[in-house]
Coordinates of C-alpha atoms in Angstrom, one line a residue:
M1 CA -8.9 3.4 36.2
R2 CA -10.7 5.6 34.0
E3 CA -7.5 5.9 31.3
K4 CA -7.3 2.4 31.0
K5 CA -10.6 2.1 29.3
I6 CA -9.8 4.6 26.3
L7 CA -8.1 2.2 24.1
P8 CA -10.6 -0.2 24.4
A9 CA -13.3 2.2 23.4
I10 CA -11.1 3.3 20.5
L11 CA -10.2 -0.4 19.3
L12 CA -13.8 -1.5 19.5
L13 CA -14.6 1.4 17.2
L14 CA -12.1 0.7 14.1
V15 CA -12.8 -2.7 14.3
V16 CA -16.4 -2.3 13.4
F17 CA -15.3 0.8 11.1
V18 CA -12.9 -1.5 9.5
A19 CA -15.2 -4.7 8.9
A20 CA -18.0 -2.1 6.9
L21 CA -15.0 -1.1 4.4
P22 CA -15.7 -2.8 0.7
E23 CA -13.3 -4.9 -1.3
T24 CA -12.5 -4.6 -4.8
A25 CA -11.4 -7.0 -7.4
G26 CA -10.4 -6.4 -11.5
A27 CA -9.4 -8.0 -14.7
A28 CA -7.4 -6.4 -17.6
P29 CA -9.0 -6.2 -21.3
E30 CA -6.7 -7.0 -24.2
P31 CA -5.6 -4.6 -27.0
P32 CA -8.1 -5.0 -29.9
N33 CA -6.8 -5.8 -33.9
R34 CA -9.1 -3.0 -35.1
P35 CA -9.8 0.7 -35.9
V36 CA -10.8 2.8 -32.8
V37 CA -13.6 5.4 -33.2
L38 CA -14.0 7.9 -30.3
V39 CA -17.5 9.9 -30.5
L40 CA -17.2 13.1 -28.5
V41 CA -20.4 15.1 -28.0
D42 CA -20.8 17.8 -25.2
G43 CA -23.6 17.5 -22.1
L44 CA -24.1 14.2 -22.7
S45 CA -26.1 12.9 -19.6
W46 CA -27.7 9.2 -18.2
E47 CA -31.4 9.6 -19.8
E48 CA -30.3 11.1 -23.2
V49 CA -28.1 7.6 -23.1
Q50 CA -31.3 5.5 -22.2
R51 CA -33.2 7.2 -24.9
E52 CA -30.6 6.9 -27.8
P53 CA -30.7 3.2 -28.6
A54 CA -27.1 2.5 -30.1
L55 CA -25.7 4.4 -27.1
R56 CA -27.5 2.4 -24.6
S57 CA -26.2 -1.0 -26.3
L58 CA -23.1 0.2 -26.3
F59 CA -23.5 1.5 -21.8
E60 CA -25.0 -2.6 -21.9
E61 CA -22.4 -4.9 -23.8
G62 CA -19.3 -2.2 -23.2
A63 CA -17.6 -0.7 -20.2
A64 CA -19.0 2.0 -18.4
A65 CA -17.6 4.9 -16.2
V66 CA -18.6 8.0 -14.8
L67 CA -16.2 10.3 -16.2
S68 CA -14.8 13.3 -13.9
T69 CA -14.4 16.0 -16.7
A70 CA -12.6 18.8 -14.9
Q71 CA -10.5 19.7 -12.3
G72 CA -12.6 22.8 -10.8
G73 CA -15.5 24.4 -12.8
R74 CA -16.5 23.9 -16.0
P75 CA -14.2 25.6 -18.4
E76 CA -15.0 28.9 -19.7
A77 CA -14.0 28.1 -23.2
P78 CA -15.7 24.6 -23.9
L79 CA -12.6 23.7 -26.6
A80 CA -9.9 23.6 -23.7
A81 CA -11.8 20.3 -22.3
Y82 CA -11.0 18.7 -25.6
L83 CA -7.4 20.0 -25.2
L84 CA -7.3 18.9 -21.7
L85 CA -8.4 15.4 -23.2
G86 CA -5.6 15.4 -26.0
A87 CA -2.7 16.1 -23.3
G88 CA -3.6 13.1 -21.0
S89 CA -3.6 15.6 -18.4
R90 CA -5.5 18.0 -16.3
T91 CA -5.2 21.2 -14.2
D92 CA -7.5 23.8 -12.2
T93 CA -9.6 25.0 -14.4
A94 CA -9.1 28.8 -12.7
L95 CA -5.6 28.1 -14.2
L96 CA -7.1 28.3 -17.7
P97 CA -7.6 31.4 -19.7
R98 CA -11.2 32.5 -20.1
E99 CA -10.9 32.8 -23.6
L100 CA -9.2 30.5 -26.2
P101 CA -8.6 31.3 -29.8
P102 CA -10.6 29.3 -32.1
E103 CA -8.1 27.7 -34.4
P104 CA -6.5 24.3 -31.9
A105 CA -3.2 24.5 -32.3
E106 CA -3.1 28.4 -31.0
A107 CA -5.3 27.4 -28.4
A108 CA -3.1 24.5 -27.3
R109 CA 0.1 26.6 -27.0
T110 CA -2.0 29.1 -24.9
I111 CA -3.1 26.6 -22.5
S112 CA 0.9 25.1 -22.8
A113 CA 2.4 29.2 -21.9
R114 CA -0.2 29.6 -19.0
V115 CA 0.1 25.7 -17.9
P116 CA 3.8 24.1 -18.6
S117 CA 2.7 21.0 -17.0
V118 CA -0.4 20.6 -19.3
R119 CA 0.7 19.4 -23.3
P120 CA -1.9 19.4 -25.6
G121 CA -1.2 17.4 -28.6
S122 CA 0.6 14.3 -26.3
F123 CA -2.3 12.0 -27.7
G124 CA -1.4 12.7 -31.1
E125 CA 2.2 12.5 -30.8
A126 CA 1.7 9.3 -29.5
L127 CA -0.2 7.6 -32.3
K128 CA 2.5 9.1 -34.6
R129 CA 5.4 8.1 -33.1
A130 CA 3.0 4.4 -33.1
G131 CA 2.6 5.0 -37.3
V132 CA -0.9 5.2 -36.5
R133 CA -3.1 7.3 -39.1
A134 CA -5.1 9.5 -37.5
A135 CA -8.3 11.3 -38.7
A136 CA -10.8 14.3 -36.8
V137 CA -13.8 15.0 -37.9
G138 CA -14.5 18.5 -36.5
T139 CA -12.9 21.5 -34.9
E140 CA -13.4 19.8 -31.4
A141 CA -12.1 16.7 -32.6
R142 CA -9.2 18.0 -34.0
A143 CA -8.1 19.3 -30.5
V144 CA -8.3 16.2 -29.3
V145 CA -6.1 13.9 -31.9
M146 CA -3.8 16.3 -33.1
D147 CA 0.0 16.6 -32.9
R148 CA 1.8 19.0 -30.9
G149 CA 2.0 21.1 -33.8
G150 CA -1.8 21.0 -34.3
R151 CA -1.3 18.9 -37.7
V152 CA -3.8 15.5 -37.9
P153 CA -3.1 13.3 -41.3
L154 CA -7.0 13.3 -42.1
L155 CA -8.8 16.0 -41.3
Y156 CA -12.9 16.3 -41.9
G157 CA -14.4 20.0 -41.5
G158 CA -17.6 17.9 -39.7
E159 CA -20.4 19.2 -41.8
E160 CA -21.7 15.4 -42.4
P161 CA -20.0 13.7 -39.4
V162 CA -21.6 9.8 -40.1
H163 CA -20.2 10.6 -44.0
E164 CA -17.1 11.9 -43.2
L165 CA -16.5 8.9 -40.5
G166 CA -16.8 6.7 -43.2
A167 CA -14.8 8.3 -45.6
A168 CA -12.0 8.3 -42.4
L169 CA -12.0 4.4 -42.4
A170 CA -12.1 4.0 -46.1
A171 CA -9.1 6.0 -46.5
G172 CA -7.1 3.8 -43.8
A173 CA -7.5 5.9 -40.4
R174 CA -6.7 3.4 -37.5
F175 CA -8.0 5.8 -35.5
V176 CA -10.7 8.5 -35.7
A177 CA -12.3 11.2 -33.2
V178 CA -15.5 12.9 -34.6
A179 CA -17.5 15.9 -33.0
A180 CA -21.2 15.1 -32.8
E181 CA -23.8 17.8 -32.4
D182 CA -26.3 15.9 -30.1
P183 CA -26.8 13.0 -28.2
A184 CA -28.9 11.4 -31.2
E185 CA -26.2 12.3 -33.8
A186 CA -23.9 10.6 -31.4
G187 CA -26.0 7.3 -31.3
R188 CA -25.9 7.4 -35.3
L189 CA -22.4 7.6 -35.1
V190 CA -21.7 4.9 -32.7
E191 CA -24.2 2.9 -34.9
A192 CA -22.1 3.7 -38.1
A193 CA -18.5 2.9 -36.5
A194 CA -19.7 -0.1 -35.1
G195 CA -20.8 -1.4 -38.2
K196 CA -17.7 -1.3 -39.5
G197 CA -16.2 -3.2 -37.1
A198 CA -14.4 -0.6 -35.2
L199 CA -13.8 -0.4 -31.0
V200 CA -15.9 2.6 -30.0
A201 CA -15.9 5.0 -27.8
V202 CA -18.2 7.8 -26.1
A203 CA -16.7 11.0 -24.1
S204 CA -18.7 13.8 -23.3
P205 CA -15.7 16.2 -22.1
N206 CA -17.7 19.5 -21.0
A207 CA -20.8 18.6 -18.7
P208 CA -24.6 20.4 -19.0
P209 CA -24.0 23.5 -17.7
G210 CA -25.4 23.8 -14.0
A211 CA -24.9 20.0 -13.4
A212 CA -21.7 18.7 -11.7
N213 CA -18.3 17.6 -13.8
L214 CA -19.6 14.2 -14.4
T215 CA -20.4 12.2 -17.5
P216 CA -21.1 9.3 -19.1
F217 CA -18.2 7.6 -20.5
A218 CA -17.7 4.1 -22.5
V219 CA -16.2 1.5 -24.3
S220 CA -17.1 -1.2 -26.5
G221 CA -15.7 -5.1 -26.0
R222 CA -15.6 -6.2 -22.7
R223 CA -18.7 -5.8 -20.5
G224 CA -17.9 -4.1 -17.0
L225 CA -17.1 -1.3 -15.3
L226 CA -13.9 1.2 -15.8
Y227 CA -11.2 0.8 -13.2
S228 CA -8.5 3.7 -13.2
P229 CA -5.3 4.0 -11.1
S230 CA -6.2 7.8 -11.0
T231 CA -9.3 7.3 -9.1
R232 CA -9.0 4.0 -7.3
T233 CA -12.7 3.6 -8.0
A234 CA -14.5 1.3 -10.0
G235 CA -17.2 3.2 -12.3
L236 CA -15.2 6.4 -12.2
V237 CA -12.2 7.6 -14.6
A238 CA -11.0 11.3 -14.8
G239 CA -10.7 12.9 -18.1
Q240 CA -7.0 13.0 -18.4
D241 CA -7.2 8.6 -17.9
V242 CA -9.4 9.0 -21.9
A243 CA -6.4 8.9 -23.9
P244 CA -4.0 6.8 -22.0
T245 CA -7.1 4.3 -21.9
L246 CA -7.5 4.3 -25.9
L247 CA -3.8 3.9 -26.3
A248 CA -3.3 0.6 -24.0
R249 CA -6.6 -0.4 -26.3
M250 CA -4.4 0.2 -29.3
G251 CA -1.4 -1.7 -27.5
L252 CA 0.5 1.7 -27.8
E253 CA 2.3 3.0 -24.8
V254 CA 1.4 5.6 -23.2
P255 CA 4.0 8.8 -22.7
P256 CA 5.8 9.8 -19.3
A257 CA 4.1 13.6 -20.5
M258 CA 0.4 12.0 -19.6
Q259 CA -0.8 12.6 -16.3
G260 CA -3.7 10.0 -16.5
R261 CA -3.7 6.1 -17.0
P262 CA -5.0 3.4 -18.6
A263 CA -8.3 1.7 -17.4
E264 CA -9.2 -1.7 -17.1
V265 CA -12.2 -3.8 -16.8
R266 CA -13.7 -4.5 -13.5
P267 CA -17.2 -6.6 -12.8
G268 CA -20.1 -4.2 -12.7
S269 CA -22.9 -3.0 -14.8
P270 CA -24.3 0.8 -16.3
E271 CA -26.7 0.8 -13.8
D272 CA -23.7 0.9 -11.0
A273 CA -21.8 3.6 -13.1
R274 CA -25.3 5.5 -12.8
R275 CA -25.7 5.3 -9.5
L276 CA -22.2 6.0 -8.7
A277 CA -23.4 9.4 -10.5
E278 CA -25.9 10.2 -8.7
R279 CA -23.7 9.4 -5.1
L280 CA -21.1 11.8 -6.4
S281 CA -23.3 14.5 -7.6
F282 CA -24.6 14.3 -4.1
V283 CA -21.7 15.2 -2.8
A284 CA -20.8 17.8 -5.6
E285 CA -24.3 19.8 -5.4
E286 CA -25.6 19.1 -1.7
R287 CA -22.4 19.2 0.4
H288 CA -22.7 22.4 1.8
R289 CA -26.3 22.8 2.4
T290 CA -25.9 19.2 4.5
A291 CA -23.4 20.6 6.6
A292 CA -25.1 23.7 6.9
W293 CA -27.9 21.8 8.5
A294 CA -26.1 19.1 10.6
L295 CA -24.1 22.0 12.2
A296 CA -27.6 23.7 12.7
L297 CA -29.1 20.8 14.0
S298 CA -25.8 20.4 16.6
L299 CA -25.4 24.4 17.6
L300 CA -28.8 25.0 18.0
P301 CA -29.7 22.6 21.0
F302 CA -26.2 23.5 22.1
G303 CA -27.2 27.6 22.3
A304 CA -30.6 26.3 24.0
A305 CA -28.5 24.0 26.4
L306 CA -25.9 26.9 27.4
L307 CA -28.9 29.2 28.6
L308 CA -30.8 27.0 30.2
L309 CA -27.9 24.9 32.0
G310 CA -25.1 27.6 31.3
R311 CA -21.6 26.3 31.2
R312 CA -22.2 22.9 32.3
A313 CA -23.8 22.2 28.8
A314 CA -20.8 23.2 26.7
P315 CA -18.2 19.8 27.3
P316 CA -20.9 17.6 25.6
C317 CA -21.9 19.8 23.1
L318 CA -18.2 20.5 22.5
L319 CA -17.4 17.4 22.1
T320 CA -20.8 16.5 19.9
L321 CA -18.6 18.7 17.3
A322 CA -15.2 16.8 17.9
A323 CA -17.1 13.8 16.8
M324 CA -18.9 14.8 13.6
P325 CA -16.0 14.5 11.2
A326 CA -15.9 10.3 11.8
A327 CA -19.9 10.5 11.9
T328 CA -19.7 11.7 8.8
L329 CA -18.0 8.5 7.1
P330 CA -20.9 5.5 8.3
V331 CA -23.4 8.0 6.8
A332 CA -21.9 8.5 3.8
A333 CA -21.9 4.8 2.9
L334 CA -25.6 5.0 2.8
P335 CA -27.4 5.9 -1.0
P336 CA -28.0 9.3 -1.5
V337 CA -31.0 11.0 0.9
S338 CA -32.4 14.4 1.4
P339 CA -29.4 17.0 2.8
L340 CA -31.6 17.3 5.8
L341 CA -32.1 13.4 6.6
A342 CA -28.2 13.4 6.3
A343 CA -27.7 16.2 8.7
A344 CA -29.7 14.4 11.0
L345 CA -28.2 11.2 11.0
I346 CA -24.7 12.9 10.8
A347 CA -25.9 14.8 14.1
G348 CA -27.0 11.9 15.5
L349 CA -24.2 9.7 15.2
A350 CA -21.8 12.1 16.4
T351 CA -24.1 12.9 19.6
S352 CA -24.2 8.8 20.2
T353 CA -20.4 8.4 19.7
A354 CA -19.8 11.4 22.2
W355 CA -22.4 9.9 24.8
V356 CA -21.3 6.2 24.5
L357 CA -17.5 7.6 24.8
W358 CA -18.3 9.8 27.6
R359 CA -20.1 6.9 29.5
L360 CA -17.1 4.3 28.9
A361 CA -14.2 6.4 29.6
G362 CA -15.7 7.9 32.6
R363 CA -16.1 11.9 31.6
G364 CA -13.6 14.6 31.6
L365 CA -9.6 14.1 30.6
A366 CA -10.2 10.5 29.9
A367 CA -13.4 10.9 27.9
A368 CA -12.1 14.2 26.0
A369 CA -8.9 11.9 24.9
A370 CA -11.0 9.3 23.7
I371 CA -13.3 11.2 21.8
F372 CA -10.4 13.0 19.8
L373 CA -8.4 10.2 19.3
T374 CA -11.4 7.9 18.0
N375 CA -12.1 10.8 15.4
A376 CA -8.3 10.7 14.3
G377 CA -8.1 7.3 14.1
V378 CA -11.1 6.5 12.1
L379 CA -10.1 9.3 9.5
A380 CA -6.7 7.8 9.3
V381 CA -7.9 3.9 9.2
D382 CA -10.0 5.4 6.1
A383 CA -7.2 7.2 4.6
A384 CA -5.1 3.8 4.4
S385 CA -8.3 2.1 3.2
G386 CA -7.9 4.9 0.1
G387 CA -10.7 6.9 1.1
E388 CA -13.5 4.1 0.7
L389 CA -15.6 6.4 2.5
M390 CA -14.3 9.6 2.7
R391 CA -14.9 9.9 -1.4
F392 CA -18.7 10.1 -0.5
S393 CA -18.4 12.3 2.7
I394 CA -19.7 15.9 2.3
L395 CA -16.8 16.6 5.0
G396 CA -14.2 14.9 2.5
Y397 CA -12.8 16.1 -0.8
N398 CA -15.2 16.5 -3.8
P399 CA -14.4 13.7 -6.8
A400 CA -16.7 16.2 -9.2
Y401 CA -14.5 18.3 -8.5
G402 CA -11.7 16.4 -9.5
A403 CA -8.7 17.5 -7.1
R404 CA -8.9 14.1 -5.8
F405 CA -10.3 11.2 -6.1
Y406 CA -8.8 8.9 -3.4
G407 CA -6.9 8.8 0.0
I408 CA -7.8 11.8 2.2
G409 CA -8.4 15.3 1.5
N410 CA -6.7 18.4 2.8
E411 CA -9.9 19.3 5.5
C412 CA -9.8 15.5 6.9
S413 CA -6.2 15.2 6.7
A414 CA -6.1 18.7 9.1
I415 CA -8.9 17.4 10.9
L416 CA -6.7 14.2 11.6
A417 CA -3.6 16.2 12.6
G418 CA -5.2 18.7 15.0
S419 CA -7.5 15.8 16.2
L420 CA -4.5 13.5 16.9
A421 CA -2.2 16.2 18.4
A422 CA -4.4 17.6 20.8
G423 CA -5.5 14.2 21.7
L424 CA -1.9 12.9 22.5
G425 CA -1.6 16.1 24.7
M426 CA -4.6 14.8 26.8
L427 CA -3.4 11.1 27.0
A428 CA 0.1 12.0 28.1
A429 CA -1.6 14.3 31.1
L430 CA -3.0 11.2 32.1
R431 CA 0.0 8.8 31.7
R432 CA 3.1 9.3 30.5
L433 CA 3.4 8.2 27.0
R434 CA 6.2 5.9 25.9
A435 CA 8.4 6.5 22.9
V436 CA 7.8 3.4 20.8
P437 CA 4.4 3.6 20.7
L438 CA 4.2 7.2 20.3
A439 CA 6.7 6.9 17.3
L440 CA 4.4 4.0 15.9
I441 CA 1.3 6.0 15.8
G442 CA 2.9 9.2 14.3
G443 CA 5.2 6.9 11.9
G444 CA 1.4 4.6 10.9
A445 CA -0.7 8.5 10.7
V446 CA 1.9 9.9 8.5
A447 CA 2.4 6.6 6.7
A448 CA -1.2 6.4 6.3
L449 CA -1.7 9.8 4.3
G450 CA 1.7 9.9 2.6
L451 CA 1.9 6.7 1.1
P452 CA 0.7 6.7 -2.4
A453 CA -1.3 3.2 -1.9
M454 CA -3.0 5.1 0.7
G455 CA -4.0 8.9 0.6
A456 CA -1.2 10.5 -1.5
D457 CA -1.1 13.5 0.3
V458 CA 2.2 15.1 0.5
G459 CA 1.8 18.2 2.0
G460 CA 0.0 17.3 4.6
S461 CA 1.8 14.0 5.4
L462 CA 5.0 16.2 5.8
A463 CA 2.7 18.8 8.2
L464 CA 1.0 15.8 9.8
G465 CA 5.0 14.2 10.5
L466 CA 6.6 17.5 11.6
G467 CA 3.7 18.9 13.6
L468 CA 3.3 15.5 15.3
G469 CA 7.3 15.4 16.2
I470 CA 6.7 18.5 17.9
T471 CA 3.6 17.6 19.8
A472 CA 5.7 14.5 20.9
G473 CA 8.7 16.0 22.1
L474 CA 6.6 18.3 24.2
V475 CA 4.3 16.0 25.8
R476 CA 6.8 13.9 26.9
G477 CA 8.5 16.8 28.7
G478 CA 11.4 17.2 26.7
G479 CA 11.2 21.4 25.8
A480 CA 12.3 22.7 22.5
R481 CA 15.5 20.8 21.8
A482 CA 13.4 17.4 22.2
A483 CA 10.5 18.8 20.1
A484 CA 13.3 19.5 17.2
G485 CA 14.4 15.9 17.5
W486 CA 10.9 14.9 17.1
A487 CA 10.0 16.6 14.4
A488 CA 13.3 16.3 12.6
A489 CA 12.0 12.3 12.7
G490 CA 8.7 12.9 11.6
G491 CA 9.0 15.0 8.6
G492 CA 12.2 12.9 7.7
T493 CA 9.9 9.9 7.7
A494 CA 7.3 11.8 5.3
A495 CA 10.3 13.1 3.2
T496 CA 11.5 9.7 2.8
L497 CA 8.1 8.0 2.0
F498 CA 8.1 10.5 -1.0
A499 CA 11.8 9.8 -2.1
A500 CA 11.0 6.0 -2.2
S501 CA 7.3 6.3 -3.6
P502 CA 8.8 5.7 -7.0
L503 CA 10.1 2.3 -5.6
L504 CA 7.4 1.0 -3.5
F505 CA 4.6 2.3 -5.8
P506 CA 5.8 3.5 -9.5
G507 CA 3.3 5.2 -11.1
A508 CA 0.7 5.2 -8.3
S509 CA -0.3 8.7 -7.8
H510 CA 0.9 11.8 -9.3
G511 CA 3.5 12.7 -5.8
S512 CA 5.3 9.5 -6.7
R513 CA 5.4 10.5 -10.6
A514 CA 6.9 13.7 -9.2
A515 CA 8.9 12.3 -6.9
A516 CA 10.8 9.9 -10.0
G517 CA 11.0 13.0 -12.1
E518 CA 8.1 12.2 -14.6
V519 CA 6.1 15.9 -14.2
G520 CA 7.5 18.6 -12.7
L521 CA 8.2 18.9 -8.9
R522 CA 8.6 22.4 -9.3
D523 CA 5.4 23.1 -11.4
M524 CA 3.3 21.0 -8.8
A525 CA 4.5 23.2 -6.2
L526 CA 3.4 26.3 -7.8
R527 CA 0.2 25.2 -8.7
K528 CA -0.2 24.3 -5.1
L529 CA 0.7 27.6 -3.9
E530 CA -1.4 29.7 -5.7
P531 CA -4.5 29.1 -4.3
A532 CA -2.9 28.7 -0.4
L533 CA -1.9 32.3 -0.9
A534 CA -5.6 33.3 -1.5
T535 CA -7.1 31.7 1.6
L536 CA -5.0 34.8 3.5
A537 CA -7.2 37.4 1.9
S538 CA -10.7 36.1 3.0
P539 CA -11.5 38.4 6.1
P540 CA -13.9 35.9 7.6
L541 CA -11.2 33.0 7.9
L542 CA -8.7 35.8 9.5
L543 CA -11.2 36.5 12.0
L544 CA -12.3 32.3 12.2
L545 CA -8.2 32.1 12.8
A546 CA -8.0 35.0 15.6
V547 CA -11.4 33.3 17.4
L548 CA -9.6 29.8 17.9
S549 CA -6.3 31.0 18.2
A550 CA -7.5 33.2 21.8
A551 CA -9.6 30.1 23.0
V552 CA -6.0 28.1 22.4
W553 CA -4.3 30.7 23.9
A554 CA -6.9 31.4 26.8
G555 CA -6.8 27.2 27.5
W556 CA -2.8 27.1 27.5
Q557 CA -2.9 29.8 30.3
R558 CA -4.9 27.8 32.7
A559 CA -2.9 24.7 32.2
R560 CA 0.6 25.9 31.3
G561 CA 3.0 23.8 32.7
T562 CA 1.3 20.4 32.1
P563 CA 1.0 18.1 29.2
L564 CA -2.2 19.1 28.0
A565 CA -0.8 22.5 27.7
A566 CA 2.0 21.3 25.7
G567 CA -0.3 19.3 23.4
L568 CA -2.4 22.9 22.9
V569 CA 1.0 24.3 21.4
G570 CA 1.6 20.9 19.6
G571 CA -1.4 21.4 18.0
A572 CA -1.0 25.0 17.7
F573 CA 2.4 24.3 15.4
T574 CA 0.8 21.3 13.4
A575 CA -2.3 23.9 12.2
A576 CA 0.5 26.2 11.4
L577 CA 2.6 23.8 9.4
Y578 CA -0.9 23.1 7.5
A579 CA -1.6 26.3 6.9
A580 CA 2.2 27.0 5.4
L581 CA 2.0 23.6 3.6
N582 CA -1.3 22.6 2.3
D583 CA -2.9 24.2 -0.9
S584 CA -6.1 24.6 0.7
G585 CA -3.6 27.1 2.9
L586 CA -5.5 28.8 6.1
L587 CA -8.3 27.1 5.5
A588 CA -6.6 23.5 6.3
G589 CA -5.0 25.3 9.2
L590 CA -8.3 26.4 10.3
Y591 CA -9.5 22.4 10.3
A592 CA -6.2 21.5 12.2
L593 CA -6.6 24.4 14.8
F594 CA -10.0 23.7 16.0
Y595 CA -9.3 20.5 17.8
P596 CA -7.0 22.0 20.1
A597 CA -9.5 25.8 20.4
V598 CA -12.0 22.9 21.8
A599 CA -9.4 21.0 24.4
G600 CA -8.8 25.1 25.4
L601 CA -12.6 25.8 25.9
L602 CA -12.6 22.4 28.0
V603 CA -10.2 23.5 29.7
L604 CA -11.9 27.0 30.6
S605 CA -15.3 25.5 31.5
G606 CA -13.4 23.1 34.3
E607 CA -14.6 19.7 32.6
I608 CA -11.4 18.5 32.0
K609 CA -8.6 19.4 34.3
A610 CA -4.8 18.9 34.0
P611 CA -2.7 17.4 36.3
R612 CA 0.6 18.7 37.2

């Protein structure tokens, strides 16, 4: 029977996908017994690192990484990036004031009043509690190393940074932050600090104007790539990790107020970090252009086929679009190429995947179920691996934006949920789904999204658990009461994983730290609610909501009374939950709703029949 071919086809593709996932390994550095100097220079690029001999030597002989400087766009007030560095935390720059007072202590109070969970001065407080004498050379350096009251034991104006650095070390400072005017001066400071036997770090809190928020970062000592639990990517650290990393190098405790985590050293070279910066910059700067080309390469033939063949051409084209999210992941494993070539590869892979599954499953309902479930399975496997390919995908989260570095992003989480809910409805139309396998599928998907060691998408896992629960109850023919029971089980699973995450994976993610009470759960929820509500004011998104909802409604009317129709209802509920519980708001809901809408259109086209 055709439906018996679905699972082997899906498993074959998933095995091939898992085999392509990379592995990681690591080793932790030992704290040094010497002064630490942090050289700060705005707008540093990898090309400038190569031009300055002292900087090049530091990056080649020490531990290097790409620094994700901000969450969101470049801060309107450059001083904000330095204050966030000293806070060991980050927030969406859209929440920061456009202007800040020039005095660092006053600017810090302004930021804390706007975003209470961010506490500038935490780095200086940690140094003060440990009895470490700190010094700052320049206003920007003071913003990093001052305590919560804006005080620094040794403060220099920054008119002669090299001379003042020497004076601070001679005065007994064990930690010195010094601001450089340009890369050449940064090189001289690195050379001077190394000559005094200090451990040296170089950071660029603000990226060059117009560039992705990715800058070079290095710490002297053991050679390799820096790896942070915040990003789970060798060679990539977040701005919030700089202060914890330096505290760890001094053998000091990282305060709970800091969101960041100390970075360790793993095998690699600065060239690896530079190539990583190129790949992440491509995701940041070319994602929209590549996605537009991929859609054009798929939709233009779609339109031509409809004109020539009529509605007979709709099913293959719709299923190709349904397979496209999964197709972005293998392409993400390749080195950066032109947007047009990347789009052609994505469109070609989506087309070939849809065609192979179409032939293996025997067209019709079985083929559609295979494509939907394969798409969900590929995304779930990558999420469970920590997003090894998602971070380089044009459809995934943007690490340069800094809101997420691993796991599964809001968009693909919603796509996974929508395709899984609609796919289960199709599968239920072919054969009755048993409770145990259905529970295992749902529980595995919720875990892949929600566990801190995997996706750490708290809102997504809760929406998925509730939505899949509703879908499971409906497609099994149990009605509203069964749907409520399954939804309670799915939502309870997600909530249990969240509550248990501090015990299972302590400190592994911001969500697990919120569950442990280390950071404000209410503040985190409010920060996510604000951007979600903003999506409701977008007329294009509201228009798209109306179009997709109409497709779901029409398909439901045609298939009414069947498990397939129940899957459409479950998919619609899942989309609504994603819109309500996700900080991407309506946008995430539309990604989830796309798959029930495609299923509805397939019903209307006559390609898939709904057995009664």
